[in-house]
mmCIF file of C-alpha atoms in Angstrom:
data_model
loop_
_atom_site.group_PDB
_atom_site.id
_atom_site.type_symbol
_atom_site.label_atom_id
_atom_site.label_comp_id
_atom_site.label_asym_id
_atom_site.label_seq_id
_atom_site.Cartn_x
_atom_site.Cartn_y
_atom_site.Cartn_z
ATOM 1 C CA UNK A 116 28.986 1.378 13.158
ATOM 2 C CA UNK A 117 28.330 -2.772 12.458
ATOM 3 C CA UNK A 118 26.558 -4.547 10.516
ATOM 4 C CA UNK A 119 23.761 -6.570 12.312
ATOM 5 C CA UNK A 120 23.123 -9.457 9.172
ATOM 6 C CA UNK A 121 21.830 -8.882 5.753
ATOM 7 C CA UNK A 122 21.104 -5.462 5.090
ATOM 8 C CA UNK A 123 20.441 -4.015 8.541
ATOM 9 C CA UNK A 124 22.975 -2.052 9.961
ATOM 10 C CA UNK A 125 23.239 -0.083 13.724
ATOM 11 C CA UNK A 126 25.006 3.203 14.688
ATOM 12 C CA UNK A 127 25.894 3.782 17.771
ATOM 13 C CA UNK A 128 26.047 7.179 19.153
ATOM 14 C CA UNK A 129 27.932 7.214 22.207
ATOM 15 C CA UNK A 130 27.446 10.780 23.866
ATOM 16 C CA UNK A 131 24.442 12.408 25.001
ATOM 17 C CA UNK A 132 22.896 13.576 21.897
ATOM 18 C CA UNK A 133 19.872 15.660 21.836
ATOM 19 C CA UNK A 134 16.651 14.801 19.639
ATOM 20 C CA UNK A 135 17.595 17.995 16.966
ATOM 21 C CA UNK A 136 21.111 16.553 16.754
ATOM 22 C CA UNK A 137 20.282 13.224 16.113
ATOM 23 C CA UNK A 138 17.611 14.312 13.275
ATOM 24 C CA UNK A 139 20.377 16.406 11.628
ATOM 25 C CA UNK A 140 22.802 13.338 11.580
ATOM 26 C CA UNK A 141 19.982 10.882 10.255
ATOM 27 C CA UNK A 142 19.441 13.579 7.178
ATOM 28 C CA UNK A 143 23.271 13.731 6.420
ATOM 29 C CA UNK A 144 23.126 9.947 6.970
ATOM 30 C CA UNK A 145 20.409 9.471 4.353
ATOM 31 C CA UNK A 146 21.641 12.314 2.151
ATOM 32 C CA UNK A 147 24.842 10.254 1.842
ATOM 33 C CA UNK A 148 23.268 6.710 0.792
ATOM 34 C CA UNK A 149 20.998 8.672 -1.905
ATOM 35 C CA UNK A 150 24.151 9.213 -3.297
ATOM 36 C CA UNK A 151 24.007 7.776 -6.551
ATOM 37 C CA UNK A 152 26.629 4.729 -7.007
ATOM 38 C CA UNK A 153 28.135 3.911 -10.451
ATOM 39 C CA UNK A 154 28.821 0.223 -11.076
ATOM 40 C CA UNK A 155 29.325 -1.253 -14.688
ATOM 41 C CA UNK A 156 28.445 1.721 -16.434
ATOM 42 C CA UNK A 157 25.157 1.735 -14.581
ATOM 43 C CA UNK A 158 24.143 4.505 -12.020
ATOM 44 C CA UNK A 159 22.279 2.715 -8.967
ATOM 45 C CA UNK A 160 20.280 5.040 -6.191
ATOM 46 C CA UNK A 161 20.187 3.250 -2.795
ATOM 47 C CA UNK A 162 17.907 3.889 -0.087
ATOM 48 C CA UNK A 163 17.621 3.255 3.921
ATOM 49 C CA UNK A 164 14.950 3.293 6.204
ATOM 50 C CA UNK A 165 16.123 4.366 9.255
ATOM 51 C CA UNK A 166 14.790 3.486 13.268
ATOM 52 C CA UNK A 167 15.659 5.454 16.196
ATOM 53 C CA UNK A 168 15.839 4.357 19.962
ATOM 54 C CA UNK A 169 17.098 6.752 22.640
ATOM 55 C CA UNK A 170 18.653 6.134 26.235
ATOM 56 C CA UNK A 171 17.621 5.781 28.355
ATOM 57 C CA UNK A 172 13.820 6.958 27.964
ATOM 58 C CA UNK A 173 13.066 3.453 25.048
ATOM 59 C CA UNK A 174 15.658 1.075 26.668
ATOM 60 C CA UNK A 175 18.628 0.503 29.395
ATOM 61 C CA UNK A 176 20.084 -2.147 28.190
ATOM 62 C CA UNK A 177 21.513 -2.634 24.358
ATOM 63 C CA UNK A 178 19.378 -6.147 23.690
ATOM 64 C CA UNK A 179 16.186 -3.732 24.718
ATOM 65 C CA UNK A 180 17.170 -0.614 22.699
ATOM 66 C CA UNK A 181 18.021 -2.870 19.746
ATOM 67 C CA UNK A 182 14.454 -4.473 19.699
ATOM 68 C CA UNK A 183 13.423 -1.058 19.888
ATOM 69 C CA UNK A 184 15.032 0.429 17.306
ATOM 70 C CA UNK A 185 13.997 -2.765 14.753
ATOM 71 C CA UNK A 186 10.486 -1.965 15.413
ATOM 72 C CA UNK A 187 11.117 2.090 14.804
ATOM 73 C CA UNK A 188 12.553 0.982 11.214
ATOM 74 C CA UNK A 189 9.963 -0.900 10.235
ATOM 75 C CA UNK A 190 7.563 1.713 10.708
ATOM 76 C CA UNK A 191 9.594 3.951 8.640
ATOM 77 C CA UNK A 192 9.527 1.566 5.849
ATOM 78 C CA UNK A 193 5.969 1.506 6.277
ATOM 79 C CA UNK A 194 5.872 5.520 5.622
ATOM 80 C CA UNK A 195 7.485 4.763 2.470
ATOM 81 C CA UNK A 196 10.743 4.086 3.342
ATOM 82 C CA UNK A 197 14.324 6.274 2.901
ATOM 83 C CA UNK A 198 12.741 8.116 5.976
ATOM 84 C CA UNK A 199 13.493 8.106 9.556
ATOM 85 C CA UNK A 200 11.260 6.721 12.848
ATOM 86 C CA UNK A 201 11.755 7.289 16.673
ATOM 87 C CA UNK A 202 10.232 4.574 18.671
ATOM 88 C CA UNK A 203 7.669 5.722 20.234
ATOM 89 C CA UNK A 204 5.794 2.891 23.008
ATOM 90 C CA UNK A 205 2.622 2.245 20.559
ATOM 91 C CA UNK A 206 4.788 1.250 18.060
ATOM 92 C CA UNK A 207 5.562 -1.802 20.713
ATOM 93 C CA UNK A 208 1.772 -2.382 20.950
ATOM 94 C CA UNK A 209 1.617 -2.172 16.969
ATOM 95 C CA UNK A 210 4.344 -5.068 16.407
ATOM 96 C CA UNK A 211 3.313 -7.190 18.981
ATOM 97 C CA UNK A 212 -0.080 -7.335 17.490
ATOM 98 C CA UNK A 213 1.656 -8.033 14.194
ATOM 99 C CA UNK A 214 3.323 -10.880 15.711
ATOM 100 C CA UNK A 215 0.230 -12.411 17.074
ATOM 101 C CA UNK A 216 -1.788 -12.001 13.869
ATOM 102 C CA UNK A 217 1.134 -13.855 12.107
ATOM 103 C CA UNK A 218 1.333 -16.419 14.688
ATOM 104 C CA UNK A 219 -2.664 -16.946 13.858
ATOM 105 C CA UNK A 220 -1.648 -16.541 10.052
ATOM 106 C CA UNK A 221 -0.069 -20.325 10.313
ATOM 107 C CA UNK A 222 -2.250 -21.763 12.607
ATOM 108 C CA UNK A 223 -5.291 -20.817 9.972
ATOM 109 C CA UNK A 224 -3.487 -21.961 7.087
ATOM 110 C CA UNK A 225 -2.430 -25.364 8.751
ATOM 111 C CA UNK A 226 -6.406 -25.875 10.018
ATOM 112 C CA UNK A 227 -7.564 -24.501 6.311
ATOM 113 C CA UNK A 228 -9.464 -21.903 7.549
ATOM 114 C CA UNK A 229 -9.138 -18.722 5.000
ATOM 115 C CA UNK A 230 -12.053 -18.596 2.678
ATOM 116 C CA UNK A 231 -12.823 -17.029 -0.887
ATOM 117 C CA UNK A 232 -15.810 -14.481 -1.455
ATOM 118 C CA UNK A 233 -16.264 -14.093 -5.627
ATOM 119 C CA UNK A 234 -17.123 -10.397 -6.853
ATOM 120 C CA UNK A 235 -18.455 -11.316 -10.483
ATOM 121 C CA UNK A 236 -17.802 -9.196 -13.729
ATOM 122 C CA UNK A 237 -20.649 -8.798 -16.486
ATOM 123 C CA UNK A 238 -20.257 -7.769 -20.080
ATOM 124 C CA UNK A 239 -22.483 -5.134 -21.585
ATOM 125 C CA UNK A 240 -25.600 -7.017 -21.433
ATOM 126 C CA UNK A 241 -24.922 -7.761 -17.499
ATOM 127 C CA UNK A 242 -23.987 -11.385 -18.245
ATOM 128 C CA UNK A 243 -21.789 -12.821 -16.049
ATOM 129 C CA UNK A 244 -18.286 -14.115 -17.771
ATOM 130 C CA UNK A 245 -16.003 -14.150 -14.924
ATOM 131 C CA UNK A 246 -15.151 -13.624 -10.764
ATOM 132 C CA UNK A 247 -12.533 -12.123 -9.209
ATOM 133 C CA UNK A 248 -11.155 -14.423 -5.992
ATOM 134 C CA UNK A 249 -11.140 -12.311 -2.406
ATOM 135 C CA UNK A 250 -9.543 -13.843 0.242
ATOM 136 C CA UNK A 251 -11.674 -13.777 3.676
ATOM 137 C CA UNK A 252 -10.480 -14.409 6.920
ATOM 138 C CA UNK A 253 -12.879 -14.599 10.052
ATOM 139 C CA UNK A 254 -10.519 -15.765 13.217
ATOM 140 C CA UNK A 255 -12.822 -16.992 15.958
ATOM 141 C CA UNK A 256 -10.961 -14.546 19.067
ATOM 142 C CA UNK A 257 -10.052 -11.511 16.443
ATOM 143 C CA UNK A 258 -13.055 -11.721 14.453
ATOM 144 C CA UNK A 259 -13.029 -10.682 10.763
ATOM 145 C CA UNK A 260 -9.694 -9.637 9.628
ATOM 146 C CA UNK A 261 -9.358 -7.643 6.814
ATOM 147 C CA UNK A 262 -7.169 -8.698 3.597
ATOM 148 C CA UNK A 263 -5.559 -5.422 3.831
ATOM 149 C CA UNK A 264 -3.894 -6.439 7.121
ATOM 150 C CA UNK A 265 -3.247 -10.510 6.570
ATOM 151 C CA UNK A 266 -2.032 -10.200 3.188
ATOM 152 C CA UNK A 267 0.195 -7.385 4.566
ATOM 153 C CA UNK A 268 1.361 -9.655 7.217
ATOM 154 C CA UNK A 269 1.866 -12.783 4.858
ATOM 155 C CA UNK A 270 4.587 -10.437 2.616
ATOM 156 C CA UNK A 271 6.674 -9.558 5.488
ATOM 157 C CA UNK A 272 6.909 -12.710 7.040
ATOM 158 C CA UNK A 273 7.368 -14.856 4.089
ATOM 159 C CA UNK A 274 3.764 -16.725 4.282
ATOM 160 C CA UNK A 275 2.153 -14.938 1.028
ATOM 161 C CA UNK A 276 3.422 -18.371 -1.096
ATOM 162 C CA UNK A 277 1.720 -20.774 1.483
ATOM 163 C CA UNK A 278 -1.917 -18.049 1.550
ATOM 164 C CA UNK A 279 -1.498 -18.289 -2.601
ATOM 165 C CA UNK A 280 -1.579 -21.542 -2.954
ATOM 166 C CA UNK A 281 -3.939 -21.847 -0.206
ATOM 167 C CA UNK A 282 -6.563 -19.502 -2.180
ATOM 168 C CA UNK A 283 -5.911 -20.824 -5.570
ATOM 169 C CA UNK A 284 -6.873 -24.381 -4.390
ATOM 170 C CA UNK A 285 -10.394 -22.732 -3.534
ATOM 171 C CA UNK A 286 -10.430 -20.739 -6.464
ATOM 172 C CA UNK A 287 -9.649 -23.410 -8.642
ATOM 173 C CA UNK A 288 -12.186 -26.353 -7.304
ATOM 174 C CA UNK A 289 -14.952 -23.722 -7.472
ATOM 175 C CA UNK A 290 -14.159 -22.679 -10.694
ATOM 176 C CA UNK A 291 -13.800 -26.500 -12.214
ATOM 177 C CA UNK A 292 -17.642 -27.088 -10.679
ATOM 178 C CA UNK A 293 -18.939 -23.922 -11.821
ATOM 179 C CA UNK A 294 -17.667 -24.680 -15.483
ATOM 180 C CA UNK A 295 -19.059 -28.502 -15.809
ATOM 181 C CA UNK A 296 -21.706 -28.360 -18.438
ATOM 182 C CA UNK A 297 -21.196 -24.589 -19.313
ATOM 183 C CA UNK A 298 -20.590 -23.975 -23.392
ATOM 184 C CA UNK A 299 -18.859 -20.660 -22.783
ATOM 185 C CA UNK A 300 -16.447 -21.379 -19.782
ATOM 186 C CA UNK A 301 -16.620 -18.752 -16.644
ATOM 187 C CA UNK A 302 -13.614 -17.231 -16.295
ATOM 188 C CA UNK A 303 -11.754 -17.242 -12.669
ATOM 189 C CA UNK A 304 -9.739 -14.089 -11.734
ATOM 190 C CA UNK A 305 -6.910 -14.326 -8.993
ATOM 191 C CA UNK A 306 -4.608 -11.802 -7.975
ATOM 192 C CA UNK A 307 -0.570 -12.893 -7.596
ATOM 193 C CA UNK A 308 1.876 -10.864 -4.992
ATOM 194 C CA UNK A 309 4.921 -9.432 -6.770
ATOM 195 C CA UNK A 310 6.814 -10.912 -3.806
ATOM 196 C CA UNK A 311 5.688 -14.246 -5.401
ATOM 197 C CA UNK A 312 8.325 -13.459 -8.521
ATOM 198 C CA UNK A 313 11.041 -13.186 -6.332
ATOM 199 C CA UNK A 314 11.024 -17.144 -5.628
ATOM 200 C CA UNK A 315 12.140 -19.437 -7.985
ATOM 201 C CA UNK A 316 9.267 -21.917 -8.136
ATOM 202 C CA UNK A 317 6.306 -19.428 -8.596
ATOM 203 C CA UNK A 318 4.956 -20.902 -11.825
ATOM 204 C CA UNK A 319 5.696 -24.456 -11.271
ATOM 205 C CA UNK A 320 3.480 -24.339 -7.747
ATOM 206 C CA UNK A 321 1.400 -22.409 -9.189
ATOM 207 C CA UNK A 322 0.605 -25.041 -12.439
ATOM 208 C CA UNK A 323 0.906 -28.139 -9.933
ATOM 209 C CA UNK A 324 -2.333 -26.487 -8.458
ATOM 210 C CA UNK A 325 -4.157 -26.029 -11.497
ATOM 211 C CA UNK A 326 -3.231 -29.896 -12.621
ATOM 212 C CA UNK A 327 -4.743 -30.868 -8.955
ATOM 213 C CA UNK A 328 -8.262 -28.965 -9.276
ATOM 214 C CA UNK A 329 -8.311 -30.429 -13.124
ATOM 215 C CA UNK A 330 -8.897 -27.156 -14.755
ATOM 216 C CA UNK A 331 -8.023 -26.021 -17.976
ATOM 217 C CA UNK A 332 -5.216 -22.866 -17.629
ATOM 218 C CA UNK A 333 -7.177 -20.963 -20.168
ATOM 219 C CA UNK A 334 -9.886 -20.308 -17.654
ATOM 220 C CA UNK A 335 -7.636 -18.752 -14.979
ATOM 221 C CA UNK A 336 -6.595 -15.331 -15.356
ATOM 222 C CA UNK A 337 -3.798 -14.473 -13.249
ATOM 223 C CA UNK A 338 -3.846 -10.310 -12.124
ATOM 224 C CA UNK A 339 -0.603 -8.352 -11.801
ATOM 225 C CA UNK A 340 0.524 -5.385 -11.015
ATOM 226 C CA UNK A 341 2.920 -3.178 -12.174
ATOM 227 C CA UNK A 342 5.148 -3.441 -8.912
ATOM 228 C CA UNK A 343 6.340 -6.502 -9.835
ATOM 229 C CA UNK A 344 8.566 -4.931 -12.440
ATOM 230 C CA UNK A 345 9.912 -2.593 -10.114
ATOM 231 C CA UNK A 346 12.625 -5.398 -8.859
ATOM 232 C CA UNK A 347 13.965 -7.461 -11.702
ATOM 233 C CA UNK A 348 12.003 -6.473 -14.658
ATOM 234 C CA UNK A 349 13.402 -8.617 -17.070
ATOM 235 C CA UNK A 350 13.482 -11.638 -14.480
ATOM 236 C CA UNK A 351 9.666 -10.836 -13.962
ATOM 237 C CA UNK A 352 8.544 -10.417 -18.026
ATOM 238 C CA UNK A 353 10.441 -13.966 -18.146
ATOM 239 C CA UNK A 354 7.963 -15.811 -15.693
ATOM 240 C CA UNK A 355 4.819 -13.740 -17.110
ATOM 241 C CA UNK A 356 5.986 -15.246 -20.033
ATOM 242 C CA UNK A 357 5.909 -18.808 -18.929
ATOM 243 C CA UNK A 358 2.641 -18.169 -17.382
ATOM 244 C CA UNK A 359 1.285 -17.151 -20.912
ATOM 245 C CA UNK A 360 3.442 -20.400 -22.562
ATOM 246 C CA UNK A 361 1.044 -22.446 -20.112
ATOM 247 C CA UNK A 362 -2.461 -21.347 -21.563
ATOM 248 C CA UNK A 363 -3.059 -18.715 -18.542
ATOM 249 C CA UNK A 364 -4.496 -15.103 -19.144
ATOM 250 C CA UNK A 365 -2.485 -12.442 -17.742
ATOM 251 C CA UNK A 366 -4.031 -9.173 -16.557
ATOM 252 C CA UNK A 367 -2.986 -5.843 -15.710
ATOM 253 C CA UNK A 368 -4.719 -4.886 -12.027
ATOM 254 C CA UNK A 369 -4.521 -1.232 -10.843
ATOM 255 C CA UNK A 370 -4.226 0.379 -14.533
ATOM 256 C CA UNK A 371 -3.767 3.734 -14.692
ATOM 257 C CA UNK A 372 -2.299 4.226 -11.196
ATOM 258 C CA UNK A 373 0.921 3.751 -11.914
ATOM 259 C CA UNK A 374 3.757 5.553 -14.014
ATOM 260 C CA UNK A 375 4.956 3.277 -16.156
ATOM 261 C CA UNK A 376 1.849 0.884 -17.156
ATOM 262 C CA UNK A 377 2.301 2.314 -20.954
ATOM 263 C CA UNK A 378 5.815 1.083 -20.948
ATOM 264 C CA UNK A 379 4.744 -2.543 -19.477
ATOM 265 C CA UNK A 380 1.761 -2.675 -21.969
ATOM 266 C CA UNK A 381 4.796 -2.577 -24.687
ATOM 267 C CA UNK A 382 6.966 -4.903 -23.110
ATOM 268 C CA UNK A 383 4.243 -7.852 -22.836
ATOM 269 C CA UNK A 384 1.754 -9.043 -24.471
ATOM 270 C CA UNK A 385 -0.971 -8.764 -21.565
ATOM 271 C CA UNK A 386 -4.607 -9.926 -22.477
ATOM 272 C CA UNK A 387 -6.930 -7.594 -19.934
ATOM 273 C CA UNK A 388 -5.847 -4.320 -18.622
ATOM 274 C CA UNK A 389 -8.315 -3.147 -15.258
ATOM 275 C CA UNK A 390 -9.107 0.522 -15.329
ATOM 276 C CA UNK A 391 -8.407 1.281 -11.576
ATOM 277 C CA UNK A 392 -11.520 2.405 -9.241
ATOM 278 C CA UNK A 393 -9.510 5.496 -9.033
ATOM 279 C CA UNK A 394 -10.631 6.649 -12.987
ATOM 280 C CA UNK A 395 -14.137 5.418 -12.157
ATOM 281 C CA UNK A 396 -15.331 7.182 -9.213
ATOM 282 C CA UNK A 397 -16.451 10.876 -9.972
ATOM 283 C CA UNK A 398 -16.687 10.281 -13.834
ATOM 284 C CA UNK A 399 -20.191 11.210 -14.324
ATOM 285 C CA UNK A 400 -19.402 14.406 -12.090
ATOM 286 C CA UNK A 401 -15.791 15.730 -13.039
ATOM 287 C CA UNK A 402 -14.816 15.644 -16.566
ATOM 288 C CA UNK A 403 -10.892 15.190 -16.321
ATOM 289 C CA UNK A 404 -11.832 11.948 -14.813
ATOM 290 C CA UNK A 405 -14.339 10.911 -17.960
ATOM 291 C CA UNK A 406 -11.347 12.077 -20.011
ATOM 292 C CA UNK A 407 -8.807 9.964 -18.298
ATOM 293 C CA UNK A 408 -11.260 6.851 -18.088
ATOM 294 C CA UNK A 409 -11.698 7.046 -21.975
ATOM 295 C CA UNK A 410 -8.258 7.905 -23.262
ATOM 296 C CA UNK A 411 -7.583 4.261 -20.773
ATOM 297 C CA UNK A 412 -10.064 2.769 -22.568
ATOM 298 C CA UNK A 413 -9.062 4.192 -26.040
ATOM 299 C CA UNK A 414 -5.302 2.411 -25.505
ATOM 300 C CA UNK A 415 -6.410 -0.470 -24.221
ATOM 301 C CA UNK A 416 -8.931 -0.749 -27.502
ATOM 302 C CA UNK A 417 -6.300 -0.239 -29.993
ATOM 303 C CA UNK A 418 -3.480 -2.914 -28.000
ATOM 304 C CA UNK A 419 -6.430 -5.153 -28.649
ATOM 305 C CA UNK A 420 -6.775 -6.117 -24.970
ATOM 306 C CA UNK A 421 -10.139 -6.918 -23.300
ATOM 307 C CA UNK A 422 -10.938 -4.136 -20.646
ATOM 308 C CA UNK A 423 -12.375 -3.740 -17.268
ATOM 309 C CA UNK A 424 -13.537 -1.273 -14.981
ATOM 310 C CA UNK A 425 -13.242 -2.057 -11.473
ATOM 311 C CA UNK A 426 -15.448 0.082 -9.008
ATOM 312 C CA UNK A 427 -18.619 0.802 -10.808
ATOM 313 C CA UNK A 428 -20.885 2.059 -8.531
ATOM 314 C CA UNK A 429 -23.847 3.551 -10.260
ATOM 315 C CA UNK A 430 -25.580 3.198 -13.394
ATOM 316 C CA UNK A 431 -24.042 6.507 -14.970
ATOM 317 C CA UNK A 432 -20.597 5.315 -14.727
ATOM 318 C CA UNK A 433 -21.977 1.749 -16.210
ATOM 319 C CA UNK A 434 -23.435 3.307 -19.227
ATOM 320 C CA UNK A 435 -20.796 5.997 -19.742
ATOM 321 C CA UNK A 436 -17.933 3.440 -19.690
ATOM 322 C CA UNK A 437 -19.747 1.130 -21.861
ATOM 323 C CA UNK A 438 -20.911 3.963 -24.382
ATOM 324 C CA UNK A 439 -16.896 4.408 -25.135
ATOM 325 C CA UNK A 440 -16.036 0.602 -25.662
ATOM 326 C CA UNK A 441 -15.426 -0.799 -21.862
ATOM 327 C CA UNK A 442 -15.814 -4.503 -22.530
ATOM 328 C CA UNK A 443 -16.395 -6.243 -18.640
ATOM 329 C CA UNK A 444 -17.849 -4.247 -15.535
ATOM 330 C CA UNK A 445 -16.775 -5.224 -11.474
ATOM 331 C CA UNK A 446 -18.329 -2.881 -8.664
ATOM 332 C CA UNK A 447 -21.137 -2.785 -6.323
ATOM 333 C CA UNK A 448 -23.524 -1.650 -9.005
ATOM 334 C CA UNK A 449 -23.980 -5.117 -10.061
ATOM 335 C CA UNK A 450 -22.755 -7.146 -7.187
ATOM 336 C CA UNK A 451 -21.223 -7.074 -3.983
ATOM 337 C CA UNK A 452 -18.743 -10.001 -3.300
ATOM 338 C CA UNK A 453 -20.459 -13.476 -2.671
ATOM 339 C CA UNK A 454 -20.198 -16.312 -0.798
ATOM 340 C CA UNK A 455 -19.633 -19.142 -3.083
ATOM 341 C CA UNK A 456 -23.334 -20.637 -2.205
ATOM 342 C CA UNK A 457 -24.353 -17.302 -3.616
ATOM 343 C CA UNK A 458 -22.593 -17.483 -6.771
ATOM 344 C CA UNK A 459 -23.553 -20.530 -7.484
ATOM 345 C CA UNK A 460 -27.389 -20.371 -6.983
ATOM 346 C CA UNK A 461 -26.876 -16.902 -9.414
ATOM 347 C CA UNK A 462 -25.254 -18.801 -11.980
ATOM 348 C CA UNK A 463 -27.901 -21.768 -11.907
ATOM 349 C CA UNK A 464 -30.407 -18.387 -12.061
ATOM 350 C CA UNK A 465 -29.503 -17.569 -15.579
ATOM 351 C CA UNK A 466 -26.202 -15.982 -15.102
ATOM 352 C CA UNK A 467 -27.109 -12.113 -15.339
ATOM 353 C CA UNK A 468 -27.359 -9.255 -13.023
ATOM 354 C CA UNK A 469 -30.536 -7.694 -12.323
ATOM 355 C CA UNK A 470 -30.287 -3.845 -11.479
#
């Protein structure tokens, strides 16, 4: 047994151990760290995630089984972690293709070349009050590269700060232009990783932006979700809070997913909760769904908070939602996300959706 640097450990089994032996030490192994640990008064649960190489079939040398084994574990933190993972050889393929789309990660942020699409949101008369900021990403070998990969890849190799501010810059100039002239101001949605509150510096990079693009805080609301209490609640409720100190509007993305968002919704003050797509689609059809999707609205109605449904797709859901008090709409129902040419020729339009 050693310890390999931070919190990765190896364990070397010496004999010839078949695959059923191995997979019977691995449970005791992770049976013993979910052992609860006591410290302070406090009980703590730990968990591993756990990667596998054998000899000599993934490796014949240590250096090669080692990289091996690396690439096994992340995969079985990518199943959800305190699990297990043999290598197997298109798990090779898999990380080297992670490697080069990271490699092209810092080339495109250095050359500037990520790019915002804007979804808008409408109130009950299909005016449009705000957008929501989607990151885009077209390389010119990979082609178009969805934000559920690159954003992926920008948490686990530390770039998500760099994409951030690289997205709020957009976000922010666009917004500023959009808003010149306009006597109720459009409000510009962005979404922040919850690896963002584990730095020290997230609000004052964040502000420095903002104070660069010449935009007024109270225009920007900032979307959360409840992961990033999940860590260091208190440390995280401490930087929403200087967020809100700063004029910003705080949002809760995802609501309703999770099982804790009634406790959060106590423990700060948040000014929009976002019914998740998940209580939307089906409503008109299934009832426990219209049940959930009002009792969300309902809560968020008496917490005074202003709230959205994300993933309207037909008119049923629109007028259902809005029949029970859902303040803002976001789906494909009233618009798909745009270019920002496109947003901007619908604003100068009159600033409504046409169905």
């Amino acid at each position: 047994m050693a310890r390999v640097g931070g919190d990765e450990f190896v364990l070397v089994l010496s004999d010839h151990y078949r695959v059923s032996t191995v997979i019977s030490l691995l449970e005791r192994v992770l049976n013993e760290i979910r052992r609860p640990v006591t410290l302070a008064g406090r009980e703590f649960q730990i968990c591993a995630s756990l990667g596998v190489a054998m000899f000599p079939d993934d490796g014949e040398d240590a250096q090669t089984l080692l990289k091996h084994a690396d690439i096994a574990m992340y995969a079985a933190k990518k199943r959800g972690r305190n699990t297990f993972q043999f290598f197997i050889h298109d798990l090779n393929r898999v990380a080297d293709e992670r490697l080069n789309l990271e490699a092209a990660m810092r080339i495109a942020l250095e050359r500037d070349e990520f790019s915002l699409h804007y979804q808008p949101k409408v109130d009950a008369s299909y005016r449009i009050v705000g957008v929501e900021a989607l990151a885009r990403w077209t390389h010119h070998e990979l082609g178009v590269i969805g934000p559920d990969r690159f954003i992926a890849v920008a948490e686990e190799s530390g770039l998500i700060m760099p994409l951030t501010l690289a997205i709020l810059r957009q976000a922010f100039n666009a917004a500023r232009a959009w808003n010149e002239g306009r006597a109720v101001p459009l409000l510009i949605a962005v979404n922040l990783s919850p690896l963002l509150f584990l730095g020290d510096d997230v609000v004052e990079r964040v502000a420095a932006v903002l104070d660069e693009a010449g935009l007024p805080a109270s225009q920007v609301e900032l979307e959360i979700t409840e992961t990033v209490f999940l860590g260091d609640g208190t440390r995280a409720v401490s930087i929403l809070a200087e967020f809100k100190a700063l004029g910003f509007r705080l949002a809760m993305d995802d609501f309703g997913t999770g099982y804790s968002s009634l406790s959060y919704l106590r423990r700060f003050p948040l000014d929009i909760i976002k019914i998740d797509r998940s209580l939307v689609t089906g409503l008109e059809q299934e009832e426990e769904v219209a049940m959930i999707a009002r009792a969300a609205i309902s809560l968020g109605k008496s917490l005074h908070k202003t709230v959205v449904a994300e993933g309207v797709e037909n008119l049923p859901q629109f007028d259902y939602l809005r029949r029970y008090g859902c303040d803002e709409f976001q789906g494909y129902l009233l618009s798909r996300p745009l270019p920002a040419e496109q947003l901007t020729a619908l604003l100068e339009g009159g600033g409504t959706i046409e169905l």
